[in-house]
């Protein structure tokens, strides 16, 4: 792709502590001390299924093979968070710090929330329970890859980034479901935006011009 006229308009530095791959999934530790990435697909085919726009999606030809990206800069109240016990933090998230589910289900499997209808094991307002799209526990149709940022003692948090075929079924649907979650008092979105990531190669440039 010809990018000679492209210019960087904004950037932010981020890191991925304990960055690693397990079971095909990229994992890292977020500022709240929890491992992220367990909900992503474990294969490149799975990533394509969730994130890459197919030819039959009724999008312009130049968009086929690309992806819709959402970035959110989320300031985290880490001092406030660290005052809570690990037990309380895990109930707010809905997972153990290492990714295991609160009902004992391994991190790479799906829990049976139907067996816990009143939220005694996993609270109904836990982050991961709110984020689930339906009772069958199908993962949200998006792929996330987040980074930690630190810009002084009062400004640190998460650079949340996700990719999807359709925004209203991916990021936007999850945001609606997360309203009222227990974690909201520890987070503040201070920036971000919606972007389109074009497919690789000169074919995109030819189709778009």
Tab-separated table of C-alpha atoms in Angstrom:
chain	number	residue	atom	x	y	z
A	1	UNK	CA	0.000	0.000	0.000
A	2	UNK	CA	1.247	3.500	-0.859
A	3	UNK	CA	1.558	5.426	2.401
A	4	UNK	CA	3.997	8.197	1.437
A	5	UNK	CA	1.333	10.876	2.039
A	6	UNK	CA	0.204	9.488	5.382
A	7	UNK	CA	1.118	11.404	8.520
A	8	UNK	CA	0.942	10.523	12.207
A	9	UNK	CA	-1.709	12.747	13.809
A	10	UNK	CA	-1.788	11.247	17.301
A	11	UNK	CA	-0.003	8.595	19.301
A	12	UNK	CA	0.294	7.265	22.815
A	13	UNK	CA	2.903	4.926	24.240
A	14	UNK	CA	1.724	1.670	25.758
A	15	UNK	CA	3.161	-1.554	27.126
A	16	UNK	CA	1.908	-5.104	27.636
A	17	UNK	CA	3.333	-6.488	30.903
A	18	UNK	CA	3.797	-10.268	30.931
A	19	UNK	CA	3.004	-10.322	27.209
A	20	UNK	CA	2.796	-13.917	26.040
A	21	UNK	CA	0.841	-16.417	23.931
A	22	UNK	CA	-1.045	-19.287	25.519
A	23	UNK	CA	-3.303	-21.625	23.586
A	24	UNK	CA	-3.050	-19.362	20.549
A	25	UNK	CA	-4.244	-16.295	22.473
A	26	UNK	CA	-2.159	-13.208	23.201
A	27	UNK	CA	-2.280	-12.472	26.931
A	28	UNK	CA	-0.990	-9.615	29.087
A	29	UNK	CA	-1.477	-8.135	32.556
A	30	UNK	CA	-3.594	-4.979	32.854
A	31	UNK	CA	-3.153	-2.202	35.488
A	32	UNK	CA	-5.764	-3.895	37.698
A	33	UNK	CA	-3.453	-6.967	37.879
A	34	UNK	CA	-5.733	-9.195	35.794
A	35	UNK	CA	-4.739	-11.206	32.733
A	36	UNK	CA	-6.453	-10.028	29.547
A	37	UNK	CA	-7.017	-11.764	26.224
A	38	UNK	CA	-8.706	-15.022	27.207
A	39	UNK	CA	-11.830	-14.053	25.271
A	40	UNK	CA	-10.017	-13.711	21.944
A	41	UNK	CA	-10.037	-16.438	19.275
A	42	UNK	CA	-7.299	-19.059	19.516
A	43	UNK	CA	-6.610	-19.199	15.756
A	44	UNK	CA	-6.068	-16.861	12.831
A	45	UNK	CA	-9.266	-18.223	11.269
A	46	UNK	CA	-11.147	-17.213	14.389
A	47	UNK	CA	-9.660	-13.716	14.269
A	48	UNK	CA	-10.716	-13.380	10.629
A	49	UNK	CA	-14.227	-14.565	11.450
A	50	UNK	CA	-14.716	-11.843	14.060
A	51	UNK	CA	-12.659	-8.948	12.753
A	52	UNK	CA	-12.193	-8.997	8.965
A	53	UNK	CA	-14.929	-7.631	6.664
A	54	UNK	CA	-16.042	-10.301	4.143
A	55	UNK	CA	-17.153	-9.742	0.554
A	56	UNK	CA	-20.806	-10.533	1.318
A	57	UNK	CA	-21.262	-7.923	4.081
A	58	UNK	CA	-22.759	-5.227	1.834
A	59	UNK	CA	-19.775	-2.928	2.293
A	60	UNK	CA	-17.918	-1.025	-0.478
A	61	UNK	CA	-15.453	-3.175	-2.385
A	62	UNK	CA	-12.524	-1.190	-0.994
A	63	UNK	CA	-13.535	-2.155	2.557
A	64	UNK	CA	-13.414	-5.915	1.989
A	65	UNK	CA	-10.522	-7.387	3.951
A	66	UNK	CA	-10.354	-4.408	6.312
A	67	UNK	CA	-11.647	-3.975	9.837
A	68	UNK	CA	-13.409	-1.439	12.034
A	69	UNK	CA	-11.245	-0.424	14.983
A	70	UNK	CA	-12.305	1.281	18.195
A	71	UNK	CA	-9.791	2.843	20.576
A	72	UNK	CA	-10.642	4.029	24.063
A	73	UNK	CA	-8.229	5.678	26.489
A	74	UNK	CA	-9.512	4.555	29.869
A	75	UNK	CA	-8.089	6.151	32.996
A	76	UNK	CA	-8.114	3.653	35.863
A	77	UNK	CA	-8.372	4.514	39.553
A	78	UNK	CA	-5.651	2.045	40.498
A	79	UNK	CA	-5.120	3.389	44.031
A	80	UNK	CA	-8.836	3.139	44.737
A	81	UNK	CA	-8.930	-0.344	43.168
A	82	UNK	CA	-5.993	-1.613	45.222
A	83	UNK	CA	-7.827	-0.827	48.449
A	84	UNK	CA	-10.236	-3.659	47.692
A	85	UNK	CA	-9.360	-7.234	48.579
A	86	UNK	CA	-8.381	-9.600	45.772
A	87	UNK	CA	-11.589	-11.525	46.475
A	88	UNK	CA	-13.675	-8.394	45.882
A	89	UNK	CA	-11.700	-7.480	42.767
A	90	UNK	CA	-12.302	-10.938	41.319
A	91	UNK	CA	-16.036	-10.654	41.947
A	92	UNK	CA	-16.095	-7.264	40.222
A	93	UNK	CA	-14.285	-8.666	37.167
A	94	UNK	CA	-15.929	-12.102	37.237
A	95	UNK	CA	-12.655	-14.018	36.842
A	96	UNK	CA	-9.645	-14.895	38.933
A	97	UNK	CA	-6.567	-12.792	38.327
A	98	UNK	CA	-5.047	-15.588	36.231
A	99	UNK	CA	-8.163	-15.822	34.041
A	100	UNK	CA	-9.964	-18.793	35.606
A	101	UNK	CA	-13.706	-18.380	36.053
A	102	UNK	CA	-15.133	-17.984	39.549
A	103	UNK	CA	-17.060	-21.259	39.298
A	104	UNK	CA	-13.827	-23.161	38.655
A	105	UNK	CA	-14.168	-23.403	34.874
A	106	UNK	CA	-10.747	-23.205	33.135
A	107	UNK	CA	-9.945	-19.893	31.452
A	108	UNK	CA	-10.162	-21.353	27.930
A	109	UNK	CA	-13.660	-22.789	28.442
A	110	UNK	CA	-17.057	-21.152	28.928
A	111	UNK	CA	-18.753	-21.111	32.348
A	112	UNK	CA	-22.336	-22.222	32.873
A	113	UNK	CA	-23.952	-19.067	34.235
A	114	UNK	CA	-27.381	-20.708	34.020
A	115	UNK	CA	-26.358	-22.716	37.076
A	116	UNK	CA	-25.829	-19.437	38.951
A	117	UNK	CA	-28.973	-17.446	38.059
A	118	UNK	CA	-28.843	-15.189	41.124
A	119	UNK	CA	-25.142	-14.351	40.889
A	120	UNK	CA	-24.020	-16.002	44.120
A	121	UNK	CA	-20.783	-17.220	42.515
A	122	UNK	CA	-20.370	-14.674	39.717
A	123	UNK	CA	-22.271	-11.440	40.485
A	124	UNK	CA	-24.808	-10.337	37.899
A	125	UNK	CA	-22.998	-6.990	37.558
A	126	UNK	CA	-19.538	-8.554	37.092
A	127	UNK	CA	-17.672	-7.214	34.059
A	128	UNK	CA	-17.404	-10.474	32.139
A	129	UNK	CA	-20.973	-11.509	32.884
A	130	UNK	CA	-22.351	-8.219	31.552
A	131	UNK	CA	-20.134	-8.390	28.469
A	132	UNK	CA	-21.510	-11.782	27.344
A	133	UNK	CA	-23.855	-11.328	24.368
A	134	UNK	CA	-26.378	-14.059	25.242
A	135	UNK	CA	-27.179	-16.927	27.548
A	136	UNK	CA	-25.158	-19.366	25.474
A	137	UNK	CA	-22.007	-17.434	26.425
A	138	UNK	CA	-20.929	-16.803	22.851
A	139	UNK	CA	-18.006	-14.357	22.956
A	140	UNK	CA	-18.539	-10.832	21.597
A	141	UNK	CA	-17.855	-10.685	17.827
A	142	UNK	CA	-14.679	-8.650	18.150
A	143	UNK	CA	-10.969	-9.075	18.823
A	144	UNK	CA	-9.274	-6.948	21.466
A	145	UNK	CA	-5.654	-6.040	22.112
A	146	UNK	CA	-5.041	-3.587	24.925
A	147	UNK	CA	-1.968	-1.809	26.277
A	148	UNK	CA	-1.203	-0.208	29.624
A	149	UNK	CA	-0.205	3.455	29.700
A	150	UNK	CA	1.336	5.570	32.424
A	151	UNK	CA	1.589	9.362	32.143
A	152	UNK	CA	2.194	10.353	35.743
A	153	UNK	CA	0.792	9.312	39.085
A	154	UNK	CA	-2.648	10.747	38.316
A	155	UNK	CA	-2.983	9.491	34.747
A	156	UNK	CA	-2.563	5.800	34.142
A	157	UNK	CA	-4.789	3.187	32.672
A	158	UNK	CA	-5.619	1.149	29.605
A	159	UNK	CA	-5.395	1.798	25.870
A	160	UNK	CA	-8.333	-0.370	24.878
A	161	UNK	CA	-8.308	-1.396	21.223
A	162	UNK	CA	-10.680	-3.761	19.437
A	163	UNK	CA	-11.401	-4.842	15.865
A	164	UNK	CA	-14.662	-6.094	14.389
A	165	UNK	CA	-16.642	-6.581	11.194
A	166	UNK	CA	-19.679	-4.667	12.446
A	167	UNK	CA	-19.522	-1.954	15.108
A	168	UNK	CA	-23.070	-2.222	16.419
A	169	UNK	CA	-22.746	-5.960	17.038
A	170	UNK	CA	-19.238	-5.699	18.476
A	171	UNK	CA	-17.989	-2.805	20.590
A	172	UNK	CA	-21.252	-0.857	20.732
A	173	UNK	CA	-23.346	-3.845	21.816
A	174	UNK	CA	-20.874	-4.656	24.578
A	175	UNK	CA	-20.891	-1.058	25.821
A	176	UNK	CA	-24.670	-1.092	26.148
A	177	UNK	CA	-24.551	-4.312	28.155
A	178	UNK	CA	-21.839	-2.974	30.464
A	179	UNK	CA	-23.986	-0.115	31.722
A	180	UNK	CA	-24.352	-0.482	35.471
A	181	UNK	CA	-21.438	-2.873	35.895
A	182	UNK	CA	-19.670	-2.855	39.256
A	183	UNK	CA	-16.354	-1.831	37.684
A	184	UNK	CA	-17.641	1.499	36.344
A	185	UNK	CA	-16.708	3.474	39.470
A	186	UNK	CA	-13.033	2.628	38.909
A	187	UNK	CA	-12.850	3.734	35.254
A	188	UNK	CA	-13.099	6.962	33.251
A	189	UNK	CA	-12.943	7.134	29.459
A	190	UNK	CA	-10.942	10.242	28.517
A	191	UNK	CA	-10.350	9.773	24.784
A	192	UNK	CA	-10.447	7.532	21.760
A	193	UNK	CA	-12.259	7.182	18.473
A	194	UNK	CA	-13.609	5.023	15.672
A	195	UNK	CA	-11.312	4.087	12.798
A	196	UNK	CA	-11.253	1.975	9.655
A	197	UNK	CA	-8.201	-0.206	9.096
A	198	UNK	CA	-7.784	-0.860	5.347
A	199	UNK	CA	-6.808	-4.286	4.035
A	200	UNK	CA	-3.149	-4.838	3.183
A	201	UNK	CA	-1.793	-4.449	-0.328
A	202	UNK	CA	-2.195	-2.090	-3.292
A	203	UNK	CA	-5.575	-3.642	-4.162
A	204	UNK	CA	-7.156	-1.419	-1.528
A	205	UNK	CA	-5.681	1.738	-3.064
A	206	UNK	CA	-6.888	0.775	-6.543
A	207	UNK	CA	-10.421	0.024	-5.310
A	208	UNK	CA	-10.673	3.236	-3.291
A	209	UNK	CA	-9.622	5.591	-6.073
